[in-house]
Amino acid sequence: MTGSRNEHPALAKSLGVVRLSLYGVGTIIGAGIYSVIAPAAGAAGDGIWLSFLLAAVISAFSGLSYAEIASALPGAGAEHNFLRKTFPSFPVLAFMIGLFIAVHGAATLATVALTFGNYAQTLLPFAPVVVAIALMGVATVINIAGIGKAAFVSAALTVLQVSCLVGFVLFAIPSGSRSFQDVSVWPDNPAGILQGAAILFFIYSGYEHMASLSEEAKRPDRDLWRAFMIALGITTVVYMAVIFGVLSLMSADSLAGSQSPLADAAEQLGGSFGMIIIAAALIATANAVVSSSLSGSRLLFGMARDGDLPSSLSRTLRFSRSPWIAALIYLVIACAFVAVGEIAFVASLSSLGVTLVFAAINTAVIVLRFTQPDLERPFRLPSIANVPPTAVLGVVTSLLLATQYDWAVYLTFAGVFVLGAVPYVFIRRRAGATTRASGGER
């Protein structure tokens, strides 16, 4: 193993723009489209399509900011790395956001694994929680085997799942009993639309996962921002097409009461379409679990390497150069979330985490324009008086969505954050004591 003897362990550089883009598409078009349509339909009604569009627009603001900052400051720690370099005098801020994204990522991993377990009920005689834990274990093994193997698996699964969704849309829209005019009517419940967008925001998260692989990109300055743009465009088009296809087959009321809404919609087409969507859901969720395991372990690795988490988390295996301890710890955290068993609640935890992180990243993009004006930016957002309007909109809209959750979500999120802050406090105290001792000796 390496990393215990190397002060700055490195990860293997093996990802080009195609693999990065496929990874991004696979991460964003993961289990969310299969798991959270039901609770979003319950909130937004037939206006769920507008919730999808609103979430896409808000997510795009942050996606553009990620494209700028990730290509300028590549590193395994992603958001933690960005904020350490943006606010060097306030390392606790970087730690807080790093922990936010860790909670979000672990909740995402748990959500998609539970979704896999629910869809697998038609094929396996095991409880969803058992299946979810087994899947996360397999994903962790693939992660530890190395980024090259994991990226290949992710790319193959991405092509399969997107092909299944496109095939569903091509049959659903012309075959549905409800016309496009019926399903695209302008809704009259703005509060429900906003709440639906807050729930759906989870399914647009993925840019942060792409950023965590920036250190393993062959040409981060050239390829990262391109991969962000490609993933953003593909996922938005696919999501909007899918929701219109679903609404052409089922009403929002029917969707709201479904445990597997996309499969139930496909069954309306007859034949084997239901099983095809179940297979696509299993592929998508398996892919998302692999992607979440990869990005989460890299985040913990980066935070440990920067001294904000125990140094053991920055150890890598000699043969794969993967952060194996970080991957195992991430698995344990996700298993704790899986034990909750309720997809809507865990997805809300994930969405709250990502809205706070997106607000912080958009803020960092604005601050860097003034504190580091000469920083090389391979991708640069248009600006007015050196302030990117999209980044400002990203801050405002992300914080707006962050106010849309139940009190239980905020309490749980805060509790997990406090638990995660304990190691940081001890590490910083020990570092301070070491510094004072060294000063005394001198």
Short mmCIF file of C-alpha atoms in Angstrom, two decimals, residues 34-424:
data_model
loop_
_atom_site.label_atom_id
_atom_site.label_comp_id
_atom_site.label_asym_id
_atom_site.label_seq_id
_atom_site.Cartn_x
_atom_site.Cartn_y
_atom_site.Cartn_z
CA TYR A 34 -36.69 5.98 -11.24
CA SER A 35 -36.99 6.83 -7.55
CA VAL A 36 -38.25 10.37 -6.92
CA ILE A 37 -40.84 10.87 -9.67
CA ALA A 38 -43.52 9.59 -7.26
CA PRO A 39 -42.94 12.05 -4.36
CA ALA A 40 -42.39 14.91 -6.82
CA ALA A 41 -45.68 14.08 -8.59
CA GLY A 42 -47.41 14.11 -5.21
CA ALA A 43 -46.16 17.66 -4.61
CA ALA A 44 -46.45 19.18 -8.09
CA GLY A 45 -49.31 17.21 -9.66
CA ASP A 46 -49.47 17.27 -13.45
CA GLY A 47 -47.14 20.27 -13.32
CA ILE A 48 -44.26 17.94 -12.49
CA TRP A 49 -42.84 18.61 -15.94
CA LEU A 50 -42.33 22.23 -14.90
CA SER A 51 -40.63 21.06 -11.69
CA PHE A 52 -38.24 19.06 -13.90
CA LEU A 53 -37.55 22.13 -16.03
CA LEU A 54 -37.11 24.43 -13.03
CA ALA A 55 -34.70 22.00 -11.36
CA ALA A 56 -32.75 21.73 -14.63
CA VAL A 57 -32.39 25.50 -14.97
CA ILE A 58 -31.28 25.94 -11.36
CA SER A 59 -28.87 23.04 -11.71
CA ALA A 60 -27.48 24.54 -14.93
CA PHE A 61 -26.41 27.69 -13.06
CA SER A 62 -24.28 25.56 -10.75
CA GLY A 63 -23.10 23.30 -13.58
CA LEU A 64 -21.62 26.31 -15.36
CA SER A 65 -19.88 27.42 -12.16
CA TYR A 66 -18.47 23.92 -11.68
CA ALA A 67 -17.14 24.01 -15.23
CA GLU A 68 -15.19 27.18 -14.46
CA ILE A 69 -13.84 26.33 -11.02
CA ALA A 70 -13.09 22.63 -11.59
CA SER A 71 -11.05 23.29 -14.73
CA ALA A 72 -9.14 26.08 -12.94
CA LEU A 73 -8.55 24.19 -9.65
CA PRO A 74 -8.54 20.43 -10.35
CA GLY A 75 -8.14 18.15 -7.35
CA ALA A 76 -9.56 14.98 -5.80
CA GLY A 77 -11.18 16.87 -2.95
CA ALA A 78 -13.48 18.71 -5.38
CA GLU A 79 -15.55 21.27 -3.41
CA HIS A 80 -13.30 20.94 -0.38
CA ASN A 81 -10.29 21.66 -2.58
CA PHE A 82 -12.01 24.63 -4.29
CA LEU A 83 -13.00 26.29 -1.04
CA ARG A 84 -9.62 25.78 0.66
CA LYS A 85 -8.03 27.68 -2.21
CA THR A 86 -10.79 30.30 -2.35
CA PHE A 87 -10.90 31.01 1.40
CA PRO A 88 -7.42 30.03 2.69
CA SER A 89 -7.94 32.01 5.92
CA PHE A 90 -11.08 30.02 6.78
CA PRO A 91 -10.24 26.31 6.49
CA VAL A 92 -13.29 25.42 8.58
CA LEU A 93 -15.53 26.60 5.70
CA ALA A 94 -13.91 24.13 3.32
CA PHE A 95 -14.35 21.38 5.89
CA MET A 96 -18.03 22.24 6.40
CA ILE A 97 -18.79 22.13 2.68
CA GLY A 98 -16.73 18.98 2.26
CA LEU A 99 -18.80 17.37 5.00
CA PHE A 100 -22.03 18.63 3.39
CA ILE A 101 -21.10 16.96 0.12
CA ALA A 102 -20.06 13.80 1.97
CA VAL A 103 -23.50 13.61 3.63
CA HIS A 104 -25.18 14.34 0.30
CA GLY A 105 -23.09 11.72 -1.47
CA ALA A 106 -23.64 9.01 1.13
CA ALA A 107 -27.38 9.75 1.11
CA THR A 108 -27.34 9.57 -2.71
CA LEU A 109 -25.54 6.23 -2.56
CA ALA A 110 -28.14 4.93 -0.10
CA THR A 111 -31.08 6.29 -2.12
CA VAL A 112 -30.04 4.70 -5.39
CA ALA A 113 -29.16 1.42 -3.70
CA LEU A 114 -32.60 1.29 -2.07
CA THR A 115 -34.17 2.03 -5.44
CA PHE A 116 -32.27 -0.91 -6.90
CA GLY A 117 -33.59 -3.06 -4.07
CA ASN A 118 -37.19 -1.98 -4.75
CA TYR A 119 -37.00 -2.67 -8.49
CA ALA A 120 -35.22 -5.98 -7.86
CA GLN A 121 -38.20 -7.25 -5.87
CA THR A 122 -39.63 -8.70 -9.08
CA LEU A 123 -36.51 -10.82 -9.50
CA LEU A 124 -35.01 -11.47 -6.07
CA PRO A 125 -36.60 -12.86 -2.87
CA PHE A 126 -34.73 -10.51 -0.56
CA ALA A 127 -35.69 -7.34 1.30
CA PRO A 128 -34.70 -4.08 -0.48
CA VAL A 129 -32.33 -3.12 2.37
CA VAL A 130 -30.42 -6.42 2.06
CA VAL A 131 -30.13 -6.05 -1.71
CA ALA A 132 -29.03 -2.42 -1.34
CA ILE A 133 -26.22 -3.26 1.07
CA ALA A 134 -25.03 -6.12 -1.15
CA LEU A 135 -24.96 -3.84 -4.21
CA MET A 136 -22.98 -1.16 -2.37
CA GLY A 137 -20.49 -3.81 -1.31
CA VAL A 138 -19.95 -4.92 -4.92
CA ALA A 139 -19.59 -1.29 -6.04
CA THR A 140 -16.96 -0.69 -3.37
CA VAL A 141 -14.96 -3.69 -4.63
CA ILE A 142 -15.09 -2.29 -8.19
CA ASN A 143 -14.00 1.10 -6.84
CA ILE A 144 -11.02 -0.37 -5.01
CA ALA A 145 -10.02 -2.33 -8.14
CA GLY A 146 -9.06 0.96 -9.80
CA ILE A 147 -10.46 3.99 -11.65
CA GLY A 148 -9.78 2.51 -15.09
CA LYS A 149 -11.87 -0.60 -14.49
CA ALA A 150 -14.57 1.35 -12.64
CA ALA A 151 -14.82 3.98 -15.40
CA PHE A 152 -15.16 1.25 -18.05
CA VAL A 153 -17.98 -0.40 -16.11
CA SER A 154 -19.68 2.97 -15.62
CA ALA A 155 -19.41 3.91 -19.31
CA ALA A 156 -20.89 0.60 -20.48
CA LEU A 157 -23.80 0.86 -18.04
CA THR A 158 -24.43 4.47 -19.06
CA VAL A 159 -24.82 3.58 -22.74
CA LEU A 160 -27.24 0.77 -21.86
CA GLN A 161 -29.42 2.80 -19.52
CA VAL A 162 -29.72 5.84 -21.81
CA SER A 163 -30.58 3.55 -24.73
CA CYS A 164 -33.40 1.98 -22.70
CA LEU A 165 -34.81 5.39 -21.72
CA VAL A 166 -34.68 6.71 -25.29
CA GLY A 167 -36.43 3.55 -26.51
CA PHE A 168 -39.16 4.02 -23.88
CA VAL A 169 -39.75 7.64 -24.92
CA LEU A 170 -39.95 6.76 -28.63
CA PHE A 171 -42.80 4.34 -27.90
CA ALA A 172 -44.50 6.15 -25.00
CA ILE A 173 -45.18 9.60 -26.48
CA PRO A 174 -46.94 8.44 -29.68
CA SER A 175 -48.73 5.56 -27.88
CA GLY A 176 -49.99 7.38 -24.78
CA SER A 177 -53.65 8.16 -24.22
CA ARG A 178 -52.83 11.73 -23.18
CA SER A 179 -51.64 14.19 -25.81
CA PHE A 180 -48.71 16.58 -25.45
CA GLN A 181 -51.18 19.47 -25.08
CA ASP A 182 -52.83 17.66 -22.15
CA VAL A 183 -49.63 16.98 -20.22
CA SER A 184 -47.94 20.33 -20.87
CA VAL A 185 -50.75 22.53 -19.57
CA TRP A 186 -49.51 25.39 -17.39
CA PRO A 187 -50.07 24.50 -13.69
CA ASP A 188 -51.70 26.77 -11.10
CA ASN A 189 -49.87 25.56 -7.96
CA PRO A 190 -46.53 27.43 -7.84
CA ALA A 191 -45.80 26.27 -4.28
CA GLY A 192 -46.20 22.63 -5.34
CA ILE A 193 -44.01 23.19 -8.40
CA LEU A 194 -41.25 24.66 -6.22
CA GLN A 195 -41.50 21.81 -3.72
CA GLY A 196 -41.41 19.30 -6.57
CA ALA A 197 -38.28 20.99 -7.95
CA ALA A 198 -36.66 20.77 -4.50
CA ILE A 199 -37.31 17.01 -4.44
CA LEU A 200 -36.17 16.53 -8.05
CA PHE A 201 -33.01 18.59 -7.54
CA PHE A 202 -31.45 15.39 -6.25
CA ILE A 203 -31.60 13.83 -9.74
CA TYR A 204 -29.63 16.68 -11.28
CA SER A 205 -26.76 16.32 -8.85
CA GLY A 206 -23.69 14.86 -10.50
CA TYR A 207 -21.47 17.81 -11.33
CA GLU A 208 -19.88 17.49 -7.90
CA HIS A 209 -19.13 13.83 -8.64
CA MET A 210 -17.45 14.76 -11.91
CA ALA A 211 -15.36 17.39 -10.12
CA SER A 212 -14.05 14.81 -7.66
CA LEU A 213 -12.41 12.93 -10.57
CA SER A 214 -10.61 16.01 -11.90
CA GLU A 215 -7.25 14.84 -10.50
CA GLU A 216 -7.61 11.64 -12.55
CA ALA A 217 -8.33 13.49 -15.82
CA LYS A 218 -5.56 13.38 -18.42
CA ARG A 219 -6.15 17.02 -19.44
CA PRO A 220 -8.34 18.68 -16.80
CA ASP A 221 -7.76 22.14 -18.28
CA ARG A 222 -9.17 21.06 -21.65
CA ASP A 223 -11.55 18.20 -20.91
CA LEU A 224 -13.34 19.01 -17.65
CA TRP A 225 -15.44 21.96 -18.77
CA ARG A 226 -16.32 20.17 -22.03
CA ALA A 227 -17.47 17.12 -20.09
CA PHE A 228 -19.61 19.33 -17.84
CA MET A 229 -21.34 20.92 -20.84
CA ILE A 230 -21.90 17.60 -22.64
CA ALA A 231 -23.35 15.94 -19.53
CA LEU A 232 -25.58 18.94 -18.80
CA GLY A 233 -27.04 19.01 -22.30
CA ILE A 234 -27.66 15.28 -22.63
CA THR A 235 -29.24 14.81 -19.21
CA THR A 236 -31.62 17.76 -19.54
CA VAL A 237 -32.93 16.55 -22.91
CA VAL A 238 -33.33 12.95 -21.72
CA TYR A 239 -35.09 13.93 -18.46
CA MET A 240 -37.61 16.21 -20.16
CA ALA A 241 -38.36 13.59 -22.81
CA VAL A 242 -38.85 10.90 -20.17
CA ILE A 243 -41.25 12.89 -17.99
CA PHE A 244 -43.41 13.81 -20.98
CA GLY A 245 -43.40 10.15 -22.00
CA VAL A 246 -44.48 9.09 -18.50
CA LEU A 247 -47.22 11.73 -18.29
CA SER A 248 -48.60 10.65 -21.66
CA LEU A 249 -49.24 7.22 -20.12
CA MET A 250 -50.20 8.00 -16.51
CA SER A 251 -51.66 10.87 -14.50
CA ALA A 252 -49.70 12.53 -11.71
CA ASP A 253 -52.09 11.09 -9.13
CA SER A 254 -51.30 7.55 -10.30
CA LEU A 255 -47.57 8.29 -10.30
CA ALA A 256 -47.70 9.66 -6.75
CA GLY A 257 -48.91 6.34 -5.38
CA SER A 258 -46.40 4.14 -7.22
CA GLN A 259 -43.35 2.41 -5.76
CA SER A 260 -41.82 2.00 -9.24
CA PRO A 261 -43.42 4.79 -11.33
CA LEU A 262 -41.39 4.41 -14.51
CA ALA A 263 -41.96 0.66 -14.67
CA ASP A 264 -45.68 1.13 -14.02
CA ALA A 265 -45.84 3.66 -16.84
CA ALA A 266 -44.02 1.28 -19.20
CA GLU A 267 -46.48 -1.50 -18.38
CA GLN A 268 -49.20 0.65 -19.94
CA LEU A 269 -47.53 -0.04 -23.28
CA GLY A 270 -48.09 -3.78 -22.87
CA GLY A 271 -45.75 -6.55 -23.86
CA SER A 272 -42.36 -6.67 -22.19
CA PHE A 273 -41.89 -2.91 -21.81
CA GLY A 274 -42.34 -3.10 -18.04
CA MET A 275 -39.52 -5.62 -17.71
CA ILE A 276 -37.32 -3.57 -20.03
CA ILE A 277 -37.72 -0.51 -17.80
CA ILE A 278 -37.09 -2.62 -14.71
CA ALA A 279 -33.87 -3.82 -16.35
CA ALA A 280 -32.97 -0.22 -17.22
CA ALA A 281 -33.68 0.85 -13.64
CA LEU A 282 -31.41 -1.88 -12.30
CA ILE A 283 -28.66 -0.86 -14.73
CA ALA A 284 -29.05 2.82 -13.89
CA THR A 285 -29.07 2.32 -10.15
CA ALA A 286 -26.10 -0.04 -10.27
CA ASN A 287 -24.22 2.54 -12.34
CA ALA A 288 -25.13 5.36 -9.95
CA VAL A 289 -23.98 3.30 -6.97
CA VAL A 290 -20.58 2.70 -8.61
CA SER A 291 -20.28 6.40 -9.49
CA SER A 292 -21.25 7.55 -6.00
CA SER A 293 -18.77 5.17 -4.40
CA LEU A 294 -16.02 6.52 -6.66
CA SER A 295 -16.71 10.20 -6.02
CA GLY A 296 -17.36 9.84 -2.29
CA SER A 297 -14.14 7.98 -1.62
CA ARG A 298 -12.18 10.59 -3.62
CA LEU A 299 -13.72 13.37 -1.57
CA LEU A 300 -12.72 11.75 1.73
CA PHE A 301 -9.27 11.05 0.24
CA GLY A 302 -8.80 14.72 -0.68
CA MET A 303 -10.00 15.98 2.70
CA ALA A 304 -7.66 13.58 4.51
CA ARG A 305 -4.72 14.55 2.34
CA ASP A 306 -5.37 18.20 3.21
CA GLY A 307 -5.40 17.40 6.92
CA ASP A 308 -9.13 17.79 7.64
CA LEU A 309 -9.79 14.07 8.20
CA PRO A 310 -7.62 11.27 9.64
CA SER A 311 -4.59 10.66 7.40
CA SER A 312 -5.40 6.96 7.10
CA LEU A 313 -8.19 7.90 4.67
CA SER A 314 -5.57 9.10 2.18
CA ARG A 315 -3.90 5.69 1.87
CA THR A 316 -4.01 4.09 -1.58
CA LEU A 317 -3.40 0.57 -2.83
CA ARG A 318 -0.15 -0.01 -4.72
CA PHE A 319 -1.69 -1.89 -7.67
CA SER A 320 -4.75 0.31 -8.29
CA ARG A 321 -3.85 3.59 -6.56
CA SER A 322 -7.38 3.69 -5.18
CA PRO A 323 -8.21 5.16 -1.75
CA TRP A 324 -9.37 1.87 -0.27
CA ILE A 325 -9.86 2.94 3.35
CA ALA A 326 -11.90 5.97 2.27
CA ALA A 327 -14.03 3.69 0.08
CA LEU A 328 -14.74 1.32 2.98
CA ILE A 329 -15.60 4.15 5.39
CA TYR A 330 -17.94 5.65 2.80
CA LEU A 331 -19.64 2.27 2.48
CA VAL A 332 -20.24 2.15 6.24
CA ILE A 333 -21.80 5.65 6.25
CA ALA A 334 -24.08 4.79 3.33
CA CYS A 335 -25.18 1.56 5.05
CA ALA A 336 -26.35 3.65 8.00
CA PHE A 337 -28.55 5.72 5.66
CA VAL A 338 -29.87 2.58 3.96
CA ALA A 339 -31.12 1.39 7.34
CA VAL A 340 -33.62 4.29 7.29
CA GLY A 341 -35.33 2.51 4.40
CA GLU A 342 -37.46 5.44 3.18
CA ILE A 343 -36.40 6.72 -0.24
CA ALA A 344 -38.20 10.09 -0.10
CA PHE A 345 -36.57 11.02 3.23
CA VAL A 346 -33.06 9.93 2.25
CA ALA A 347 -33.41 11.67 -1.14
CA SER A 348 -34.42 14.89 0.68
CA LEU A 349 -31.25 14.66 2.80
CA SER A 350 -29.25 14.33 -0.40
CA SER A 351 -31.03 17.25 -2.06
CA LEU A 352 -30.55 19.53 0.97
CA GLY A 353 -26.84 18.74 0.99
CA VAL A 354 -26.38 19.48 -2.69
CA THR A 355 -28.33 22.78 -2.58
CA LEU A 356 -26.03 24.05 0.18
CA VAL A 357 -22.95 22.88 -1.69
CA PHE A 358 -24.09 24.46 -4.94
CA ALA A 359 -24.67 27.76 -3.15
CA ALA A 360 -21.13 27.61 -1.76
CA ILE A 361 -19.52 26.77 -5.13
CA ASN A 362 -21.32 29.59 -6.91
CA THR A 363 -20.15 31.94 -4.17
CA ALA A 364 -16.58 30.68 -4.57
CA VAL A 365 -16.64 31.40 -8.31
CA ILE A 366 -17.64 35.01 -7.59
CA VAL A 367 -15.07 35.49 -4.82
CA LEU A 368 -12.22 34.03 -6.93
CA ARG A 369 -12.89 36.60 -9.64
CA PHE A 370 -11.71 39.29 -7.20
CA THR A 371 -9.21 37.48 -4.96
CA GLN A 372 -7.42 35.64 -7.81
CA PRO A 373 -8.17 37.62 -10.98
CA ASP A 374 -5.09 36.25 -12.78
CA LEU A 375 -5.96 32.60 -12.15
CA GLU A 376 -5.89 30.67 -15.42
CA ARG A 377 -9.47 29.73 -16.30
CA PRO A 378 -9.74 27.37 -19.28
CA PHE A 379 -13.51 27.95 -19.16
CA ARG A 380 -14.70 31.40 -18.12
CA LEU A 381 -18.31 32.43 -17.51
CA PRO A 382 -19.57 35.69 -19.07
CA SER A 383 -19.69 38.42 -16.44
CA ILE A 384 -20.92 41.93 -15.68
CA ALA A 385 -18.40 44.01 -13.73
CA ASN A 386 -16.43 40.76 -13.29
CA VAL A 387 -19.42 39.05 -11.61
CA PRO A 388 -20.99 36.10 -13.48
CA PRO A 389 -24.81 36.57 -13.39
CA THR A 390 -25.34 32.80 -13.61
CA ALA A 391 -23.31 32.30 -10.43
CA VAL A 392 -25.42 34.91 -8.60
CA LEU A 393 -28.59 33.17 -9.78
CA GLY A 394 -27.07 29.87 -8.68
CA VAL A 395 -26.60 31.15 -5.12
CA VAL A 396 -30.10 32.62 -4.84
CA THR A 397 -32.00 29.71 -6.37
CA SER A 398 -30.04 27.04 -4.47
CA LEU A 399 -30.74 28.74 -1.14
CA LEU A 400 -34.40 29.10 -2.13
CA LEU A 401 -34.67 25.35 -2.71
CA ALA A 402 -32.89 24.71 0.60
CA THR A 403 -35.91 26.13 2.44
CA GLN A 404 -38.37 23.57 1.04
CA TYR A 405 -37.79 20.53 3.30
CA ASP A 406 -39.44 19.11 6.42
CA TRP A 407 -37.97 19.86 9.85
CA ALA A 408 -36.99 16.19 10.29
CA VAL A 409 -34.67 16.49 7.27
CA TYR A 410 -32.92 19.53 8.77
CA LEU A 411 -32.52 17.86 12.18
CA THR A 412 -31.12 14.65 10.70
CA PHE A 413 -28.73 16.56 8.45
CA ALA A 414 -27.52 18.64 11.39
CA GLY A 415 -27.03 15.53 13.53
CA VAL A 416 -24.93 13.81 10.88
CA PHE A 417 -22.91 16.99 10.42
CA VAL A 418 -22.15 17.24 14.15
CA LEU A 419 -20.98 13.61 14.22
CA GLY A 420 -18.74 14.23 11.22
CA ALA A 421 -17.24 17.34 12.81
CA VAL A 422 -15.85 15.39 15.79
CA PRO A 423 -12.74 14.06 13.94
CA TYR A 424 -12.03 17.54 12.58
#
